[in-house]
Coordinates of C-alpha atoms and ligand atoms in Angstrom, one line a residue:
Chain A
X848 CA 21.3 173.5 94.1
X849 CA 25.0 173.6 92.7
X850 CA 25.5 170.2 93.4
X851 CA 22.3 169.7 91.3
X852 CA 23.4 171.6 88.4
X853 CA 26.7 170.4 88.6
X854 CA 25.5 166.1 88.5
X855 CA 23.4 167.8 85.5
X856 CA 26.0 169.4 83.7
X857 CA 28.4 166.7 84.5
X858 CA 25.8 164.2 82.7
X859 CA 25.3 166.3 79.7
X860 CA 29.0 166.5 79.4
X861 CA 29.7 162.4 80.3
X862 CA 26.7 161.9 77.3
X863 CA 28.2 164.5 74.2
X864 CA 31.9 162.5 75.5
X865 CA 30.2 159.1 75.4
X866 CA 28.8 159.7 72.1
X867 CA 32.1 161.4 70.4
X868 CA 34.1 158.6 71.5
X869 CA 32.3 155.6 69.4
X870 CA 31.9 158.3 66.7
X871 CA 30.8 155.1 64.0
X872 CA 28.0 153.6 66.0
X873 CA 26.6 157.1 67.0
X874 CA 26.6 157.9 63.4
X875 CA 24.9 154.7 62.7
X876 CA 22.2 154.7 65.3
X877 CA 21.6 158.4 64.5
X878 CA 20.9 157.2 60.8
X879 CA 18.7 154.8 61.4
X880 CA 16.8 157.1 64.0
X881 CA 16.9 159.5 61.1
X882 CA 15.8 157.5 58.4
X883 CA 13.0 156.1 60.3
X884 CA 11.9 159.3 60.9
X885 CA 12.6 161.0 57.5
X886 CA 9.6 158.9 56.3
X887 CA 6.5 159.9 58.0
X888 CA 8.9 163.3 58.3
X889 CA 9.2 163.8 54.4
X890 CA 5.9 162.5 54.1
X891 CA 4.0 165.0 56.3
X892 CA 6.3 167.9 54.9
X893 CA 4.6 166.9 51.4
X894 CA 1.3 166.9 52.9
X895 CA 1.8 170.4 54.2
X896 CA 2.8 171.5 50.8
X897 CA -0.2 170.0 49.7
X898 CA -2.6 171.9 51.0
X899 CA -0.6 175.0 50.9
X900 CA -1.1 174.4 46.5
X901 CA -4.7 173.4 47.2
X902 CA -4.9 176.4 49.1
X903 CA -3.5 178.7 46.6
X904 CA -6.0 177.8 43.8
X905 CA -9.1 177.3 45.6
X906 CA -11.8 180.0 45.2
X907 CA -14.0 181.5 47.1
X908 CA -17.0 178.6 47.5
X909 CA -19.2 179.0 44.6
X910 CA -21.7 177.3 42.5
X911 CA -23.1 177.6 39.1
X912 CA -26.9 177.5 38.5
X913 CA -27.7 177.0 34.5
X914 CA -31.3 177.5 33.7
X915 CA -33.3 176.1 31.0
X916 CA -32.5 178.0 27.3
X917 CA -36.5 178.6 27.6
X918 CA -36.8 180.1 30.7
X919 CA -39.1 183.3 31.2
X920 CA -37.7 187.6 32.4
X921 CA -40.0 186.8 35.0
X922 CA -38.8 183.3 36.1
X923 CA -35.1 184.6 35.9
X924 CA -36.8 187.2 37.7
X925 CA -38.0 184.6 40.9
X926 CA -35.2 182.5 40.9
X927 CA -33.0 185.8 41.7
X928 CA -34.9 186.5 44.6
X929 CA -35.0 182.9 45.8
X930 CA -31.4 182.5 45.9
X931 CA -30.9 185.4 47.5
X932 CA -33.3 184.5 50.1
X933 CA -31.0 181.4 50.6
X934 CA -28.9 181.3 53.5
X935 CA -25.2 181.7 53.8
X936 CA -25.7 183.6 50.3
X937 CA -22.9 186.1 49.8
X938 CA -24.0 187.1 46.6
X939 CA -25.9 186.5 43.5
X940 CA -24.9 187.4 40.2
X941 CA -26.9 186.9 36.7
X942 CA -24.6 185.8 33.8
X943 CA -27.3 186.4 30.7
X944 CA -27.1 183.9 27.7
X945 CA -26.4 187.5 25.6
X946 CA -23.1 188.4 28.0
X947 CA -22.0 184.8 27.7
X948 CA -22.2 184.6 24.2
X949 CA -20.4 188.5 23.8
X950 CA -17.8 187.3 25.8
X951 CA -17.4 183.8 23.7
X952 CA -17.1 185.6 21.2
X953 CA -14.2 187.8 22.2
X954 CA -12.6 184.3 22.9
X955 CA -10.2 184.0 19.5
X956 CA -10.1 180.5 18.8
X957 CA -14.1 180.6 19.6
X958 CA -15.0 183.4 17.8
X959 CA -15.7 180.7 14.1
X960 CA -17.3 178.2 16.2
X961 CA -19.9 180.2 17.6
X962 CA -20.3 182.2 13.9
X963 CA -21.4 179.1 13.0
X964 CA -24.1 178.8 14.8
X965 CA -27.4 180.0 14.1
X966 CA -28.9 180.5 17.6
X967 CA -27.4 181.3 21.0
X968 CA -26.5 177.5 22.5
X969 CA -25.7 178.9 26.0
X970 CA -28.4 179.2 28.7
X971 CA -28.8 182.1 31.5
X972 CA -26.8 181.3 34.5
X973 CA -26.5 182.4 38.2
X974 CA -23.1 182.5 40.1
X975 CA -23.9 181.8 43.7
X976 CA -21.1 182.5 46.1
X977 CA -21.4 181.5 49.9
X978 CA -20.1 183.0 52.8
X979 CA -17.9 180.6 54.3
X980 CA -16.1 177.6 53.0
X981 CA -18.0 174.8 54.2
X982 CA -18.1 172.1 51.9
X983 CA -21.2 170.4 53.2
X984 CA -22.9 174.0 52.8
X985 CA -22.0 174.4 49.4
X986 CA -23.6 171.1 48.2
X987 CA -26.7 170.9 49.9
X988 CA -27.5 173.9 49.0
X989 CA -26.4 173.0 45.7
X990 CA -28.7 170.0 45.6
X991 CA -31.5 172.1 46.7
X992 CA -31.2 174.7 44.0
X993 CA -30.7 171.6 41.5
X994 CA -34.0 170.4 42.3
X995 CA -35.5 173.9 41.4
X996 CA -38.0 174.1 38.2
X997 CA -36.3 176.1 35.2
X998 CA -32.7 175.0 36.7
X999 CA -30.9 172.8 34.2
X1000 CA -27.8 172.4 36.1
X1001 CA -26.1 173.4 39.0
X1002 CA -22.2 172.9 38.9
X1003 CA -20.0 173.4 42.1
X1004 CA -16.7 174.4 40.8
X1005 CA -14.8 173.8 43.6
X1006 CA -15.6 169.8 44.1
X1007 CA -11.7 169.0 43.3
X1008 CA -10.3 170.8 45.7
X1009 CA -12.6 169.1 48.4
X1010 CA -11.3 165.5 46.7
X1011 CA -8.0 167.1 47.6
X1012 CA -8.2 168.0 51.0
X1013 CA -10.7 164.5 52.0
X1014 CA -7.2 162.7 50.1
X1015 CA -5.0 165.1 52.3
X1016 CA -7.3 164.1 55.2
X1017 CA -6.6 160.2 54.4
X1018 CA -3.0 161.3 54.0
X1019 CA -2.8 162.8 57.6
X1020 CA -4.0 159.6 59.0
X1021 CA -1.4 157.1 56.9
X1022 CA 1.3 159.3 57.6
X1023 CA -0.1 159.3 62.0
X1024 CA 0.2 155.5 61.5
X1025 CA 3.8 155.8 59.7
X1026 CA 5.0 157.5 62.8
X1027 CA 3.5 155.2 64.8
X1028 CA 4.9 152.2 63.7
X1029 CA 8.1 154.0 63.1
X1030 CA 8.2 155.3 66.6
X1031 CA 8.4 152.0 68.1
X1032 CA 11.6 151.4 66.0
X1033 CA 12.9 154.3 67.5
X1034 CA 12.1 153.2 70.7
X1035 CA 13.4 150.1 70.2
X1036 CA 16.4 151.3 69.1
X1037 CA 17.2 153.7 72.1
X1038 CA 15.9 151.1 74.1
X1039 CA 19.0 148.3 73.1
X1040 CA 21.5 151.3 72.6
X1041 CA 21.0 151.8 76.5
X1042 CA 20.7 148.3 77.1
X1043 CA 23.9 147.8 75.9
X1044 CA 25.7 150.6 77.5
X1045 CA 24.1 149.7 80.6
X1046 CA 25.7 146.0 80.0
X1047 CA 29.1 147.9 79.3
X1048 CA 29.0 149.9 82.1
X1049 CA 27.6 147.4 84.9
X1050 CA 30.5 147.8 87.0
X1051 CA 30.8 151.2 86.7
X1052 CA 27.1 151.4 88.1
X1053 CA 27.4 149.1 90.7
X1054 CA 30.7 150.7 92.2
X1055 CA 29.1 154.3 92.0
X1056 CA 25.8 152.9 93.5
X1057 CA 28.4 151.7 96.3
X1058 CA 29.8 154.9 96.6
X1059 CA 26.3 156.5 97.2
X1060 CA 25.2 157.6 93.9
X1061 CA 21.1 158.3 93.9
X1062 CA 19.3 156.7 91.4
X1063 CA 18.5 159.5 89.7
X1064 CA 22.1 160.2 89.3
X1065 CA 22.2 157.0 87.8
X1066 CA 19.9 157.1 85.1
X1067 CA 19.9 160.7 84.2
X1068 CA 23.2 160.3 81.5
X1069 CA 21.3 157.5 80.2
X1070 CA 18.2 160.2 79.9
X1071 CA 20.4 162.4 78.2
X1072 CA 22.1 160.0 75.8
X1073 CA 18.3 158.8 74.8
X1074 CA 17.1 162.5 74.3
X1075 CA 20.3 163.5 72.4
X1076 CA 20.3 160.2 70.3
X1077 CA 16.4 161.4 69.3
X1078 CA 17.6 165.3 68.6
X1079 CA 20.1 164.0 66.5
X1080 CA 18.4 161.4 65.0
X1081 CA 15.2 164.2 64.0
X1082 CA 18.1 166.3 62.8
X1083 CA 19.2 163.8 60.3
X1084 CA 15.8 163.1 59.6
X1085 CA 15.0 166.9 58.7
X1086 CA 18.0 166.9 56.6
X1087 CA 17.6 163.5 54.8
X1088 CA 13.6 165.1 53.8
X1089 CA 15.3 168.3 53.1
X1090 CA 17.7 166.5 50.9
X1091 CA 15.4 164.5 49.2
X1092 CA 13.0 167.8 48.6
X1093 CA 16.0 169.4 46.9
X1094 CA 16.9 167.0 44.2
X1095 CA 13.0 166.5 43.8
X1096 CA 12.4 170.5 43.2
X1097 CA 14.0 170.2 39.6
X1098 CA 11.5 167.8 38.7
X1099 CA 8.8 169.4 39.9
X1100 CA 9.6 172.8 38.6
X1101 CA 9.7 171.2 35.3
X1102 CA 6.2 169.7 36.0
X1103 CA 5.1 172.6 37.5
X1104 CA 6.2 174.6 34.3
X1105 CA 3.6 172.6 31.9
X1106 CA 0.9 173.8 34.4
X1107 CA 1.9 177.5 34.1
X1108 CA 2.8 177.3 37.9
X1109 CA 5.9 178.6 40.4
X1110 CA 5.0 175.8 42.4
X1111 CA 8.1 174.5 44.6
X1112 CA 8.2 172.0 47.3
X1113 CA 9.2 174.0 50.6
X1114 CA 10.5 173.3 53.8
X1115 CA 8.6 173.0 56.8
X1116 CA 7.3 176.0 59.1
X1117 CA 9.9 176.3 62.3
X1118 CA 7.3 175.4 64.5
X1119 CA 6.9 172.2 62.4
X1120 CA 10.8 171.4 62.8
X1121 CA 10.8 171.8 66.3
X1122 CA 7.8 169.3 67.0
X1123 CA 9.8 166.6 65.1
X1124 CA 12.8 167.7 67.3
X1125 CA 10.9 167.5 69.8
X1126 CA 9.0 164.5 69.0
X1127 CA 12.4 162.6 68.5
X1128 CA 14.0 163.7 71.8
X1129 CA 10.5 162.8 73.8
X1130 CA 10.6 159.1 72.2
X1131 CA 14.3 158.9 72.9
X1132 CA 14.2 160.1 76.3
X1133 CA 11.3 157.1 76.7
X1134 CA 13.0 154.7 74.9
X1135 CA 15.8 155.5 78.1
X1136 CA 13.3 155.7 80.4
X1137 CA 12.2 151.9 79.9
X1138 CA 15.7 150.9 79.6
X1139 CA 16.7 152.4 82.5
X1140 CA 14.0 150.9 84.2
X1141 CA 14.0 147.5 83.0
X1142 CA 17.9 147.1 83.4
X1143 CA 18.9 149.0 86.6
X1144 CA 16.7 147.0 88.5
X1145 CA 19.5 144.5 89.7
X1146 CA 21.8 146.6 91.0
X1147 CA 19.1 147.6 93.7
X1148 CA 19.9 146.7 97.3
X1149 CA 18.2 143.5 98.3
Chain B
X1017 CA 27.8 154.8 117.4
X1018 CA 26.6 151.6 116.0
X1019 CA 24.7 149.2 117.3
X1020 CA 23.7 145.5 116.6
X1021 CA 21.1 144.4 118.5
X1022 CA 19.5 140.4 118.2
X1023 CA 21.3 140.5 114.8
X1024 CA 20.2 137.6 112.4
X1025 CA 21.0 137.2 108.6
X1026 CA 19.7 134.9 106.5
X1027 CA 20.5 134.9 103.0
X1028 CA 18.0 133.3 100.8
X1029 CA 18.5 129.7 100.7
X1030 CA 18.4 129.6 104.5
X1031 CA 21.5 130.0 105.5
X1032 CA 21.9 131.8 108.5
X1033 CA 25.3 133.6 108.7
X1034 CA 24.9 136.0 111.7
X1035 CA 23.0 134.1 114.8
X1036 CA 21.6 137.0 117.3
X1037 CA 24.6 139.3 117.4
X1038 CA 25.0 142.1 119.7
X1039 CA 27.8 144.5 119.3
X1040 CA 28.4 148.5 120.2
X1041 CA 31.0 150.1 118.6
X1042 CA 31.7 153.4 119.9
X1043 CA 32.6 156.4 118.1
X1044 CA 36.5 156.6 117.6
X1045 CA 36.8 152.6 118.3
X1046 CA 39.2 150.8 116.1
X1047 CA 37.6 147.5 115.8
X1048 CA 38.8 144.4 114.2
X1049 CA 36.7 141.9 113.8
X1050 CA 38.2 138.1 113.4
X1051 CA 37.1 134.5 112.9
X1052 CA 37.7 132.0 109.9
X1053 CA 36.8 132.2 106.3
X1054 CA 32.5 131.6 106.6
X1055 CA 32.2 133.0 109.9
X1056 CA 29.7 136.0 108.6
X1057 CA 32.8 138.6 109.2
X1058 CA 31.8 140.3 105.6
X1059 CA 28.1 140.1 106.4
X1060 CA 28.0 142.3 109.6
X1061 CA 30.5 145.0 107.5
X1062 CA 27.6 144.6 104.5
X1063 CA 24.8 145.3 107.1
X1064 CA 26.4 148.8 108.1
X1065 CA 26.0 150.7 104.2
X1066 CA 23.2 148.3 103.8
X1067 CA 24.3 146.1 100.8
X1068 CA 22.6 143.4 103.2
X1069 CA 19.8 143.9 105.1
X1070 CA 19.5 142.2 108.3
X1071 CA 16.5 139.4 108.2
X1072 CA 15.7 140.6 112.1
X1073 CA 17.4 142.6 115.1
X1074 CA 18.2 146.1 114.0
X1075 CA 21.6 147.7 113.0
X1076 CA 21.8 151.4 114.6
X1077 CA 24.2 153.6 112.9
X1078 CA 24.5 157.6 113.9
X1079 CA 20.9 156.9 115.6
X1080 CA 19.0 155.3 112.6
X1081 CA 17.9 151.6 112.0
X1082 CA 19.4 151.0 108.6
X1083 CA 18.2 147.7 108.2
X1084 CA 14.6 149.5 107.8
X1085 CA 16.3 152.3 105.7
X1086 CA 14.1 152.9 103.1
X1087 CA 16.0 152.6 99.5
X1088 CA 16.0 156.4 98.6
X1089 CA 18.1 157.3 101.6
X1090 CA 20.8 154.4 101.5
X1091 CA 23.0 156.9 99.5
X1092 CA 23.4 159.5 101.0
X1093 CA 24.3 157.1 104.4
X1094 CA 26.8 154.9 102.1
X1095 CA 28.5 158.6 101.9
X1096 CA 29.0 159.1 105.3
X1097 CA 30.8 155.2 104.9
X1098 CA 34.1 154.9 103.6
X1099 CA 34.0 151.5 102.3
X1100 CA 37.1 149.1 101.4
X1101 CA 35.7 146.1 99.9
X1102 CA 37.6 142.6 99.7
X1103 CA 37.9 142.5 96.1
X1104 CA 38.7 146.5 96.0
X1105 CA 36.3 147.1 93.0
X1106 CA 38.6 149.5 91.1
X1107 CA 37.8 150.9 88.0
X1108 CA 40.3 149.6 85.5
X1109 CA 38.9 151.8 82.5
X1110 CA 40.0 154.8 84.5
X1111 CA 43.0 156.7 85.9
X1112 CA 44.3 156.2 89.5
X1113 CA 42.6 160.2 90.1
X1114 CA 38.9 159.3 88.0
X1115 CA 38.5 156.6 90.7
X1116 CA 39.3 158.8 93.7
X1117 CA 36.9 161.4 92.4
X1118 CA 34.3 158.6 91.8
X1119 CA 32.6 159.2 94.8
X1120 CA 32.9 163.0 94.4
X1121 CA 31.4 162.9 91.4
X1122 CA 28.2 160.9 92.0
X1123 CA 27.5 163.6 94.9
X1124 CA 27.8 166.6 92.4
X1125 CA 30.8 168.0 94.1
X1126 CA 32.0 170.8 91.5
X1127 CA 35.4 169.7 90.0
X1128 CA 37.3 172.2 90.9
X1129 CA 36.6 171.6 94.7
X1130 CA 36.6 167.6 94.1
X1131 CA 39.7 167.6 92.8
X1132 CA 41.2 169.3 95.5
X1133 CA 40.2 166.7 98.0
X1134 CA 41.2 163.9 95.8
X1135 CA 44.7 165.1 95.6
X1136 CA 44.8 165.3 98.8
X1137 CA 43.2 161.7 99.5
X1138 CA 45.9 160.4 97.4
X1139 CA 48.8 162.6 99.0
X1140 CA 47.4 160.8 102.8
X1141 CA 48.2 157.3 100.8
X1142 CA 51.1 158.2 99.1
X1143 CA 50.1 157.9 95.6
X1144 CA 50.0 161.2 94.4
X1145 CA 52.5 160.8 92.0
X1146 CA 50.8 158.4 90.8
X1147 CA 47.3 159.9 89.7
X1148 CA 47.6 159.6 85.9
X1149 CA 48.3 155.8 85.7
X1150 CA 45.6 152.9 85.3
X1151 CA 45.3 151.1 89.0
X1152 CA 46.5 147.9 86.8
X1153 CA 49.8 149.4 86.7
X1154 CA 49.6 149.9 90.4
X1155 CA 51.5 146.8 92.9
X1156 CA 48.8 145.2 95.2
X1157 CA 50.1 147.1 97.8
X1158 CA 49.5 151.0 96.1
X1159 CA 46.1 149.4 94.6
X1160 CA 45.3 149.0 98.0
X1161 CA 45.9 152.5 99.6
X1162 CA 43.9 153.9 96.1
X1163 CA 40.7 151.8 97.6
X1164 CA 42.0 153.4 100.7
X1165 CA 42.0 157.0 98.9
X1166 CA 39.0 156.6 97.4
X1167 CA 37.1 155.7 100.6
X1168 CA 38.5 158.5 102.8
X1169 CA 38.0 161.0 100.1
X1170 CA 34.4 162.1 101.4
X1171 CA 35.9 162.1 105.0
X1172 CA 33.3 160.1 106.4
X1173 CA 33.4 159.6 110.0
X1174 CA 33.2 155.4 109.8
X1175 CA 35.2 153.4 107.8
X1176 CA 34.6 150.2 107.0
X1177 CA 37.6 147.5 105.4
X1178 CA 36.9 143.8 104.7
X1179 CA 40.0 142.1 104.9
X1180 CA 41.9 144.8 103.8
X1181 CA 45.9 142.8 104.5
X1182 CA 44.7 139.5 102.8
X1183 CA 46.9 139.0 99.6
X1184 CA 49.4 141.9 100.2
X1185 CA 53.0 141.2 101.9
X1186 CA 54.2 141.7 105.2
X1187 CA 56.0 145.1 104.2
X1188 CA 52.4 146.1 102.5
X1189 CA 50.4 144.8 105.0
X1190 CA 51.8 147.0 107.6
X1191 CA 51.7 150.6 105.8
X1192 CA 48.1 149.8 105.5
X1193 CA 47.7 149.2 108.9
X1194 CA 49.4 151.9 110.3
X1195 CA 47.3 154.0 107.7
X1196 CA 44.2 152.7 109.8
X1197 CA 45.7 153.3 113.2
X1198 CA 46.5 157.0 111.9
X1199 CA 42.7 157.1 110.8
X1200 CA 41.8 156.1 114.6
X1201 CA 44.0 159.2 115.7
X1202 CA 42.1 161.9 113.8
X1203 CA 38.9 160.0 115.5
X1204 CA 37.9 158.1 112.6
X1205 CA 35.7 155.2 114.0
X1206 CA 37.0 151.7 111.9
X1207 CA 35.6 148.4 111.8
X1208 CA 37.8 146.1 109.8
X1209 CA 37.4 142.2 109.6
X1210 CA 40.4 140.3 108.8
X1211 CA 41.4 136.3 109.4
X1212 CA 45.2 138.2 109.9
X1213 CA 46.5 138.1 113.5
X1214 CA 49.6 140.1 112.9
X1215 CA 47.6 142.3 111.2
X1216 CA 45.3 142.8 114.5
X1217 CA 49.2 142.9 117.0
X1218 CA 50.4 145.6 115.0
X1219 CA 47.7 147.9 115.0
X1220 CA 47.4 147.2 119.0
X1221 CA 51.1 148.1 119.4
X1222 CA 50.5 151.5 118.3
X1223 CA 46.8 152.1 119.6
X1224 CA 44.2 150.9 121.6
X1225 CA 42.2 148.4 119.5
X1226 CA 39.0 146.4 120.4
X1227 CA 38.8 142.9 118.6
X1228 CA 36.0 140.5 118.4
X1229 CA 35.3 136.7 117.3
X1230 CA 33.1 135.8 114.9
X1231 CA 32.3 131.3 114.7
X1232 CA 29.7 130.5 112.7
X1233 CA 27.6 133.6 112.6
X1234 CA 28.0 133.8 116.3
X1235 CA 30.1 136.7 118.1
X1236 CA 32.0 135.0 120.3
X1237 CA 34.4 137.4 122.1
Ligands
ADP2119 N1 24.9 136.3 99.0 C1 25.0 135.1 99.7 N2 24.1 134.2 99.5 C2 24.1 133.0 100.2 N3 25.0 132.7 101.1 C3 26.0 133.7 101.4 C4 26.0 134.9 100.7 N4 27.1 135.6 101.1 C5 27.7 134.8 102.1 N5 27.0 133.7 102.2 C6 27.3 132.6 103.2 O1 27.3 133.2 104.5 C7 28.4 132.7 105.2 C8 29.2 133.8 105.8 O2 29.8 134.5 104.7 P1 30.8 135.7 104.9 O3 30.0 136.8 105.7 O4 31.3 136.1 103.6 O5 31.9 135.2 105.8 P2 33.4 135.7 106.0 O6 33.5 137.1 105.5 O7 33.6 135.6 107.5 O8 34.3 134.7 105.3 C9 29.2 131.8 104.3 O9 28.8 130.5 104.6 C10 28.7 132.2 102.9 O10 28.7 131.0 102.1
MG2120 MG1 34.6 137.7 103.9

């Protein structure tokens, strides 16, 4: 068990050593790592603060029913009951042409307009909210209710937001197929790293296999060194997207401003960061792991 | 004890370089093993930590047929094998006491306690005022007792040298022997192929040696 701990340790510390003493080409390899990753990185962070503005403004789920200007007490009467009787109905309120038209009227810039007038242009309406946020609720039962007799129009207010989230959707999948394709760069990249050292350090192997090394003993710095180059590499990429968020904030701020909105670009939740740490160091540590296997191979006994 | 028994290697390609050999080498025996440059003197050493395997007969070492050794345990029997090999293979990219620990190190030996031994692997050879230099700076002779060191530093109870006097001078040659011989004393059981006669007389002025003959893959004395 010591001597266990003690190969580990020993490893950890031959891999921070080997990487501190080529400072340049650790920087370098770390950089590209971390550039490779700041993309579907930065673009998954904007995702997320996407939907967290989508979020923020959607309402409740609700639809507008407008009835025909001619319709009858009565009729307004039915169609009350009927959408009430609808399920998933949350609640049903009556808008009357009258209390639209007040509140038009309260309306400053509207108040001349609607002087003007000699008749009340606006029909009855019903504001139909649901119970949950299911989008494929919320418009067939929208289509039903536009199909009704004395129901002019039926608007569903919240049809943007779903655009939104079905582009955020499309969004998750292109920024999957980022990582990906970045991901075998990565791998790629940890893969000749090791090769490299393995070629550097041949005799060093060969000699220690002599000796009586295990294998494992063998290829565990080279774990190590592939896991540390992806932690380090996901660190720069956090940075580089954290970076890039910063210089963008003042732009969007100023955006944001002719919207009326706080909105800010923000960094992502800790459990976020940690998966992209941890994604890194996983795809590091494989990119060693095929190294190791593909180039330790000949200094197995025959 | 070790024990060849109907011994034959053939390294691919055909050639045959051991032919049937038979050979018991007792605990404690200081063996040398002679014969001319081809005879298959470095292939029976190779067979014993398994670098080679044998193509039939079986090698017994300690009561186990290595040449069936499955890969996964060949380590931790090349530890209980201090090994001098021909061409040394010194690390040159390291100090005199990084090499000695090599072995050490591989086994997860805490520093602390490995460094202890090595010191005291490199006091046995006389080099321990030399531990900070590079073996390059080393003469043939001290690179030689730092192979030496580094293959006594696990205290293994066989030791194996190929050729271990070839290349050094007389003066050289004969501290390393008597290194060997003082080995054999402490019960150290060493097989050592050499084309060196001299090498072979001196040792047997100071101890009982056993020698034997390899000719063309075959043992013949
Ligand atoms: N890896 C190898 N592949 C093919 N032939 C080899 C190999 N190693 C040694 N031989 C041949 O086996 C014979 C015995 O070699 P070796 O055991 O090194 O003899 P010695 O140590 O007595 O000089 C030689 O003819 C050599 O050419
Ligand atoms: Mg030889």
């Amino acid at each position: 068990m010591k001597a266990w701990l003690t190969l580990h340790w020993m490893a950890f510390l031959g891999t921070v050593a080997k990487l501190a003493v080529t400072p340049f080409a650790t920087l370098l390899n770390v950089l590209v790592i971390g550039v490779a990753l700041a993309l579907p990185a930065g673009a998954y962070t904007l995702l997320v603060n996407l939907q967290q503005a989508v979020r923020n403004v959607s309402s409740d789920p609700e639809f507008s029913a407008f009835l025909a200007l001619d319709v009858k007490k009565d009729e307004v009467a039915d169609l009350d009951r009927r959408l009430r009787a609808l399920p998933g109905v949350a609640r049903v309120e009556f808008r009357s042409r009258e209390a639209a038209l007040a509140e038009f009227r309260q309306h400053p810039s509207m108040g001349d307009v609607i002087a003007a007038l000699d008749k009340n242009p606006l029909p009855d309406a019903f504001i139909v909210r649901l119970t949950d946020t299911n989008a494929e609720d919320l418009d067939r039962l929208a289509e039903k209710v536009r199909g009704w007799a004395n129901v002019e129009h039926v608007q569903v207010d919240s049809a943007w937001v779903r655009r939104v989230a079905a582009a955020v959707g499309l969004g998750r999948v292109a920024v999957l197929i980022l990582a990906g394709l970045l991901s075998v760069a990565l791998l790629a990249v940890t893969f000749n790293t090791i090769r490299l050292q393995i070629l550097t350090q041949r005799e060093e192997i060969a000699v220690s296999k002599l000796l009586g090394a295990t294998n494992g003993t063998i290829r565990r710095p080279f774990y190590y060194f592939g896991a540390l180059l992806g932690v380090l590499g996901g660190g720069a990429a956090l940075g580089i997207v954290y970076g890039a968020f910063y210089l963008l904030n003042h732009s969007v701020a100023q955006f944001a401003a002719l919207y009326a909105s706080d909105f800010r670009l923000g960094a992502l939740p800790p459990e976020d960061m940690a998966s992209i740490l941890g994604f890194a160091a996983a795809l590091g540590l494989a990119g060693a792991w095929l190294s190791v296997s593909q180039h330790l191979r000949e200094f197995e006994p025959r | 004890m070790i024990e060849f028994s109907a011994v034959t290697k053939r390294y691919p390609g055909g050639y045959e370089a051991l032919k049937s050999v038979n050979l018991t080498i007792a605990d404690g025996d200081l063996l040398f093993i002679t014969g001319h440059s081809g005879a298959g003197k470095s292939t029976l050493l190779k067979l014993l930590p398994v670098i080679e395997r044998a193509t039939s007969g079986s090698v017994i070492v300690n009561g186990q047929n290595v040449s069936a050794m499955r890969p996964a345990a060949i380590p931790y029997l090349r530890r209980n094998i201090g090994q001098i090999f021909q061409d040394q293979k010194l690390l040159y990219d390291r100090s005199v006491f990084d090499n000695v620990m090599l072995p050490l190190s591989v086994t997860g030996v805490p520093f602390k306690d490995g460094a202890k031994r090595a010191r005291a692997a490199l006091d046995k050879v006389g080099l321990l005022t030399r531990e900070k230099a590079n073996p390059i700076a080393l003469s043939g002779g001290e690179q030689q007792r730092l192979a030496i060191a580094r293959a006594i530093v696990n205290r293994p109870s066989i030791i194996i040298a190929d050729e271990p006097t070839s290349n050094l001078d007389a003066d050289y040659a004969a501290e390393i022997i008597d290194l060997f011989v003082a080995f054999h004393q402490v019960g150290v059981t060493l097989v050592i192929a050499t084309h060196d006669e001299s090498a072979v007389s001196r040792a047997a002025a100071r101890a009982t040696v056993r020698s034997v003959q390899l000719r063309s893959g075959e043992l013949v004395a």
